[in-house]
Short mmCIF file of C-alpha atoms and ligand atoms in Angstrom, two decimals:
data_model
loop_
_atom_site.label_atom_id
_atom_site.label_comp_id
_atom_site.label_asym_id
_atom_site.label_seq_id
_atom_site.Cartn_x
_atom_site.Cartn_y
_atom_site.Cartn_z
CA UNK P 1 24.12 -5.70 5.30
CA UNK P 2 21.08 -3.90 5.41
CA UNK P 3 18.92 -3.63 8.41
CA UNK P 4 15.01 -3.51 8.56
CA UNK P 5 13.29 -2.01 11.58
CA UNK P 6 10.06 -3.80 10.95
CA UNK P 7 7.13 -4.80 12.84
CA UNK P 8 5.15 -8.40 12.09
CA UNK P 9 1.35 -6.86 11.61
CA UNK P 10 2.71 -3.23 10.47
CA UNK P 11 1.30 -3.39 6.91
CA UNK P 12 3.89 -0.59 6.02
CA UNK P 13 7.03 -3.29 7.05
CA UNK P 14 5.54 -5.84 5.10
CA UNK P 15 5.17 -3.68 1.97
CA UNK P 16 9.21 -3.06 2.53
CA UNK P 17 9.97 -6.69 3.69
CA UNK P 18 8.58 -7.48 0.23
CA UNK P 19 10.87 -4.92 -1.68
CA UNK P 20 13.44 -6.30 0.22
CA UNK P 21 12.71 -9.70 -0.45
CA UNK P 22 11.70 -9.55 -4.75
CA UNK P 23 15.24 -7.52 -4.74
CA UNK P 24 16.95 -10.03 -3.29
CA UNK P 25 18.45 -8.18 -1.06
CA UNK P 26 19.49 -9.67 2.39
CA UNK P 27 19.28 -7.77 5.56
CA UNK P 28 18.35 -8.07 9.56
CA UNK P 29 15.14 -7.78 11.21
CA UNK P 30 15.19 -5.22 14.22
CA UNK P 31 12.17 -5.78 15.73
CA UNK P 32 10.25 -3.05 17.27
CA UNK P 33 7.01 -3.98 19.22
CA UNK P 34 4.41 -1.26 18.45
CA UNK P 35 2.07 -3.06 21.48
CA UNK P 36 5.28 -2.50 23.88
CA UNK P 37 5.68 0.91 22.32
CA UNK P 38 9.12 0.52 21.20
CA UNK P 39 8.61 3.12 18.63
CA UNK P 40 8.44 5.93 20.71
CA UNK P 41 10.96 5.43 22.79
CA UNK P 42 14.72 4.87 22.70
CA UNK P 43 16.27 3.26 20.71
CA UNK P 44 14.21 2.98 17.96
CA UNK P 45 13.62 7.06 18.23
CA UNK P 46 17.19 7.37 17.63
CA UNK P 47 16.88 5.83 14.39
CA UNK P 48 13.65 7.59 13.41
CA UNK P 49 12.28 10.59 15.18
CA UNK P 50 8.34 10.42 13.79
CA UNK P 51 8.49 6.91 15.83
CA UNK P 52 6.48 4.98 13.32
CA UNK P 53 8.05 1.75 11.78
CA UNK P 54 9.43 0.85 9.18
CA UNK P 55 12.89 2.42 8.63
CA UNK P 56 15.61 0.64 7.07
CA UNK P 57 19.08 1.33 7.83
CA UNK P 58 22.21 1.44 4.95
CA UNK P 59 25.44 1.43 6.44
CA UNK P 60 25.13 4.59 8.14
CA UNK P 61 22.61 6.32 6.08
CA UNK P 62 18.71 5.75 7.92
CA UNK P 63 15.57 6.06 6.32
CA UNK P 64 11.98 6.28 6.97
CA UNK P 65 9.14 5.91 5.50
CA UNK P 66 7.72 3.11 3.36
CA UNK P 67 7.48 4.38 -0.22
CA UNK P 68 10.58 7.18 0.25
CA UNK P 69 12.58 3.18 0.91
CA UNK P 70 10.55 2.21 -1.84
CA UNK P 71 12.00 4.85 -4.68
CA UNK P 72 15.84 4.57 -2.78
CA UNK P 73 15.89 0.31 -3.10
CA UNK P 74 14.46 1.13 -6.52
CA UNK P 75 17.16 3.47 -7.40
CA UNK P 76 19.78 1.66 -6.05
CA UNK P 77 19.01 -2.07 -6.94
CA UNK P 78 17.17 -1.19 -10.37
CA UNK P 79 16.75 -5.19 -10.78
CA UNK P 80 14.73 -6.52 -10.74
CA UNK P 81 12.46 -3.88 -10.94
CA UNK P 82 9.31 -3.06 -9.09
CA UNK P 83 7.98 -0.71 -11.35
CA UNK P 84 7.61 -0.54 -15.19
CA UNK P 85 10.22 0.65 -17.81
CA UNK P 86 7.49 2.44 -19.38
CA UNK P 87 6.83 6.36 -18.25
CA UNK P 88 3.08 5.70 -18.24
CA UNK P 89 2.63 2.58 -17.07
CA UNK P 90 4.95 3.76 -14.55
CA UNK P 91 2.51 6.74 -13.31
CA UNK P 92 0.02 3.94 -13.57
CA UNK P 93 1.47 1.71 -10.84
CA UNK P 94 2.38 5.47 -8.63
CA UNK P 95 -1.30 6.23 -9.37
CA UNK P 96 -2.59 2.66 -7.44
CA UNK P 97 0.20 2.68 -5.03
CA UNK P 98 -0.79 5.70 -3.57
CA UNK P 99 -4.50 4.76 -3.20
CA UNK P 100 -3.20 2.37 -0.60
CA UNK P 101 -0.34 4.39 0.75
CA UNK P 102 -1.66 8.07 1.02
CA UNK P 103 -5.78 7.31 1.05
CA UNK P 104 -6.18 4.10 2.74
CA UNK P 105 -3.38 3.44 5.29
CA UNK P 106 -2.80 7.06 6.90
CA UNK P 107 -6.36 6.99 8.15
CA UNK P 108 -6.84 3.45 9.73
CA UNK P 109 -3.16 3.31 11.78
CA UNK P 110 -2.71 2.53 14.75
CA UNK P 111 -2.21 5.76 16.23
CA UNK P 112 -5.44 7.07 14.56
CA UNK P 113 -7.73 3.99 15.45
CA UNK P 114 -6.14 5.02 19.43
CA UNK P 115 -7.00 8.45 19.08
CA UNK P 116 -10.64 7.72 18.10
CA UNK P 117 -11.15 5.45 21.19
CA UNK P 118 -8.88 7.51 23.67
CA UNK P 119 -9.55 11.10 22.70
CA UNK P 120 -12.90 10.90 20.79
CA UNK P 121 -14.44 7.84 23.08
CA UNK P 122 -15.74 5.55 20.07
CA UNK P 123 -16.48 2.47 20.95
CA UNK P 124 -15.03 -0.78 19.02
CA UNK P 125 -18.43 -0.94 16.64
CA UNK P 126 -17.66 2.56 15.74
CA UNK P 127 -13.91 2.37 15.63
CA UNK P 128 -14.22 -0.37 13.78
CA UNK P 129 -17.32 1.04 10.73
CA UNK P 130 -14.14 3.97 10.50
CA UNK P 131 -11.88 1.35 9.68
CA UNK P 132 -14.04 -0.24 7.53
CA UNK P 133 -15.60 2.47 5.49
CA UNK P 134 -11.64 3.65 4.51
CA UNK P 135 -10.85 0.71 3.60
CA UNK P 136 -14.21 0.36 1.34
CA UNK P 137 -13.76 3.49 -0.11
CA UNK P 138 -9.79 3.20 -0.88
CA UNK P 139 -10.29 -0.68 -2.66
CA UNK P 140 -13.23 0.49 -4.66
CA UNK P 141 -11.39 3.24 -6.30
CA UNK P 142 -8.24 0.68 -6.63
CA UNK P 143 -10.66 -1.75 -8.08
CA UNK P 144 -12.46 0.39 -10.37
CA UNK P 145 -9.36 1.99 -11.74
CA UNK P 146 -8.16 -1.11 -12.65
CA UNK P 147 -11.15 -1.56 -14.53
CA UNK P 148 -11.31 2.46 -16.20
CA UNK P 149 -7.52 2.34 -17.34
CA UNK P 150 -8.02 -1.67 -18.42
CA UNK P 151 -4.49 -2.97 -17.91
CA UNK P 152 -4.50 -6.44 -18.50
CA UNK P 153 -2.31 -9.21 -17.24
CA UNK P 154 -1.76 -11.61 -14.10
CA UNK P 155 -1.11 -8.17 -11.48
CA UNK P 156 -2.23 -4.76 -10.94
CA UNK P 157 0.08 -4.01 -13.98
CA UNK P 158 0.74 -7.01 -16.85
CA UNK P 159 2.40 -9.90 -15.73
CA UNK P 160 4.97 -9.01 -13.20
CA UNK P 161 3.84 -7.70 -9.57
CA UNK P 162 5.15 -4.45 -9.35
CA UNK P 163 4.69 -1.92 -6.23
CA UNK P 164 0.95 -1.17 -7.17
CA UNK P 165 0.73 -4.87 -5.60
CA UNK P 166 3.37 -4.90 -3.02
CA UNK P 167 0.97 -2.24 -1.42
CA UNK P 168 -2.05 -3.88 -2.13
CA UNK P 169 -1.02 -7.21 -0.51
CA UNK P 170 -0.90 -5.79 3.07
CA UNK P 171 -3.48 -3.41 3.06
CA UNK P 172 -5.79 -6.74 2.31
CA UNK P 173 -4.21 -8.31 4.95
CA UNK P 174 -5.35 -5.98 7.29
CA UNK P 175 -8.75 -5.57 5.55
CA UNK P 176 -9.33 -9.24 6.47
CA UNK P 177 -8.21 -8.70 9.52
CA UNK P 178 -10.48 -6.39 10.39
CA UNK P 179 -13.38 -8.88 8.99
CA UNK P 180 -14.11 -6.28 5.96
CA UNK P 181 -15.68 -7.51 3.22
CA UNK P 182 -13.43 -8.54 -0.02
CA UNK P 183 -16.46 -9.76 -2.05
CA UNK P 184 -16.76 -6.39 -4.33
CA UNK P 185 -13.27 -6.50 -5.31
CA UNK P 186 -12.67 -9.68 -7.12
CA UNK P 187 -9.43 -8.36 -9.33
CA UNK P 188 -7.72 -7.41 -6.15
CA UNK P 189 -8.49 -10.38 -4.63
CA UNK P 190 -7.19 -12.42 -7.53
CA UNK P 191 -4.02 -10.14 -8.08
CA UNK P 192 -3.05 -10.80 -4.33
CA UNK P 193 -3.74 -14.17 -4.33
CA UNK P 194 -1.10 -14.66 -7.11
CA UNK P 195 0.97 -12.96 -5.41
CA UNK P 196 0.45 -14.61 -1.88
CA UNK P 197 2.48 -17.62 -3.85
CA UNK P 198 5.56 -16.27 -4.84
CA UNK P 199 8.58 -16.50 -2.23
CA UNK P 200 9.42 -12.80 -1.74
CA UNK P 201 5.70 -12.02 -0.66
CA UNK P 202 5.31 -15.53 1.41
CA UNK P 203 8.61 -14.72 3.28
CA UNK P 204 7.23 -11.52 3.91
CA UNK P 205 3.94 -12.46 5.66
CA UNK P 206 3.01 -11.22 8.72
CA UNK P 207 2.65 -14.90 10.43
CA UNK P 208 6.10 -16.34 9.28
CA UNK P 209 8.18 -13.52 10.89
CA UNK P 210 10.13 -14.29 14.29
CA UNK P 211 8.35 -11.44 16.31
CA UNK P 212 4.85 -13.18 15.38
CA UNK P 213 2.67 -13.63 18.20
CA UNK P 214 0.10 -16.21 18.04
N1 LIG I 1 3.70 6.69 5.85
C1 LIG I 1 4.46 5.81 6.69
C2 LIG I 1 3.56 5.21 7.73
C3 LIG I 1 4.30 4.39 8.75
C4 LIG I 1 3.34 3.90 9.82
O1 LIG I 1 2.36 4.58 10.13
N2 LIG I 1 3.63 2.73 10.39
C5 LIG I 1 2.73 2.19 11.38
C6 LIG I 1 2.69 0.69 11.32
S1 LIG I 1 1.96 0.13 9.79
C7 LIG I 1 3.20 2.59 12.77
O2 LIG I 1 4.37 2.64 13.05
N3 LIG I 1 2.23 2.88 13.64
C8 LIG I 1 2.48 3.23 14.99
C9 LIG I 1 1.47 4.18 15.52
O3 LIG I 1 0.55 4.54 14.80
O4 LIG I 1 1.62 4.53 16.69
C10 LIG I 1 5.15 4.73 5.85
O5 LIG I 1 4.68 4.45 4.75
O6 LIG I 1 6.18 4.19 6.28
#
C-alpha cells in the first residue's frame, strides 16, 4: 500500500492525488498541516528533508517532489497512461506541464508569499498583485501555446487528460482562489472543467479530502 503525504489546499498533492487516483492506485493519506507547520518538523522531516509536501512513500523507498512521483508512478504503473505514446506529443504535454510546475507554482508558494510579507514587508494588496501577475503570466503562455502548437481534442492534449492537465487543474484552483481572473483563458478553463467531472480528479479535490477545513 502506498502512502501519500499530502496536504488538502497544496496544489502540488492534488496534482499527485490525481496520478494516484487516474492510476488506480490505492494508498493512505498522511496528512501534514502546512498552517501547523508539520512540514518542518518531525516526523514529516524524516520522510522528506526539503519539508515541503507532497512525498509519497513505496514500501520503504520515499520520494519527493511532485513531477519526480509523477515520471516513477508513470514508470511503474504505465496504464493507464498519463502521457502520450507518441515522442512529440509527449514533449508537448512536458512542455505545458512545466509552465505550471517550474514557472507558475515555485514563485507563488507558500513559503515565498511568507517571505514577501515577513522579510520584504508587502502588504496583502501587494502580496497578492505578485501572486496574481505569476499566475497571469504562466496561463497566458499555457493558453497561447495551446493555441501556436494547435492540438486539438477535449484536453490540453486530444481526448484523454494527460499530466499537461493534471497540473493545470490545481494551479486554477488556486488561481480562483486567489480571485484572479480566468476570463482570458477560455481553453484552460474548458479543459479543466472537463476534467473537474471525471472521478480521479473529483476525488482529488481539495474540499472532499478528510483534512479539509471549512
Ligand atoms: N516542486 C515541489 C514543490 C512542493 C511544494 O512547494 N509544496 C508546497 C505545497 S503546494 C509546500 O509544501 N509548501 C510549504 C512551504 O512553502 O512552506 C513539488 O512539485 O512537489
Amino acid at each position: 500500500m502506498l502512502t501519500l503525504y499530502t496536504y488538502w489546499r497544496s496544489s502540488t498533492s492534488y496534482r499527485v492525488r490525481i496520478m494516484l487516483n487516474w492510476k488506480g492506485l490505492p494508498y493512505r493519506p498522511e496528512y501534514v498541516s502546512l498552517p501547523r507547520m508539520d512540514h518542518r518538523a518531525a516526523p514529516f522531516l524524516g520522510t522528506n528533508p526539503q519539508g515541503l509536501v507532497p512525498a509519497l512513500q513505496d514500501g520503504d523507498f520515499e520520494l519527493a517532489q511532485s513531477m519526480a512521483i509523477f515520471e516513477y508512478l508513470e514508470e511503474r504503473h504505465p496504464s493507464p497512461a498519463l502521457l502520450p505514446s507518441d515522442i512529440q506529443r509527449r514533449a508537448y504535454v512536458r512542455m505545458l506541464a512545466n509552465i505550471v510546475a517550474c514557472d507558475i507554482h515555485p514563485l507563488n508558494n507558500v513559503r515565498i508569499l511568507r517571505h514577501l510579507e515577513q522579510r520584504l514587508g508587502l502588504d496583502e494588496a501587494a502580496r497578492n498583485d505578485w501572486y496574481a501577475t505569476w499566475i497571469a503570466a504562466g496561463l497566458q503562455a499555457f493558453e497561447a501555446s495551446l493555441e501556436h502548437w494547435g492540438w486539438d481534442g477535449d484536453y490540453c492534449c486530444g481526448d484523454e487528460p494527460g499530466i499537461a492537465d493534471v497540473c493545470l487543474v490545481p494551479q486554477l484552483y488556486n488561481a480562483r482562489r486567489f480571485g484572479c481572473d480566468l476570463r482570458p483563458y477560455p481553453r484552460l478553463v474548458a479543459i479543466a472543467q472537463r476534467c473537474e467531472s471525471l472521478l480521479p480528479f473529483a476525488a482529488a479535490h481539495p474540499s472532499t479530502q478528510a483534512d479539509a477545513v471549512a
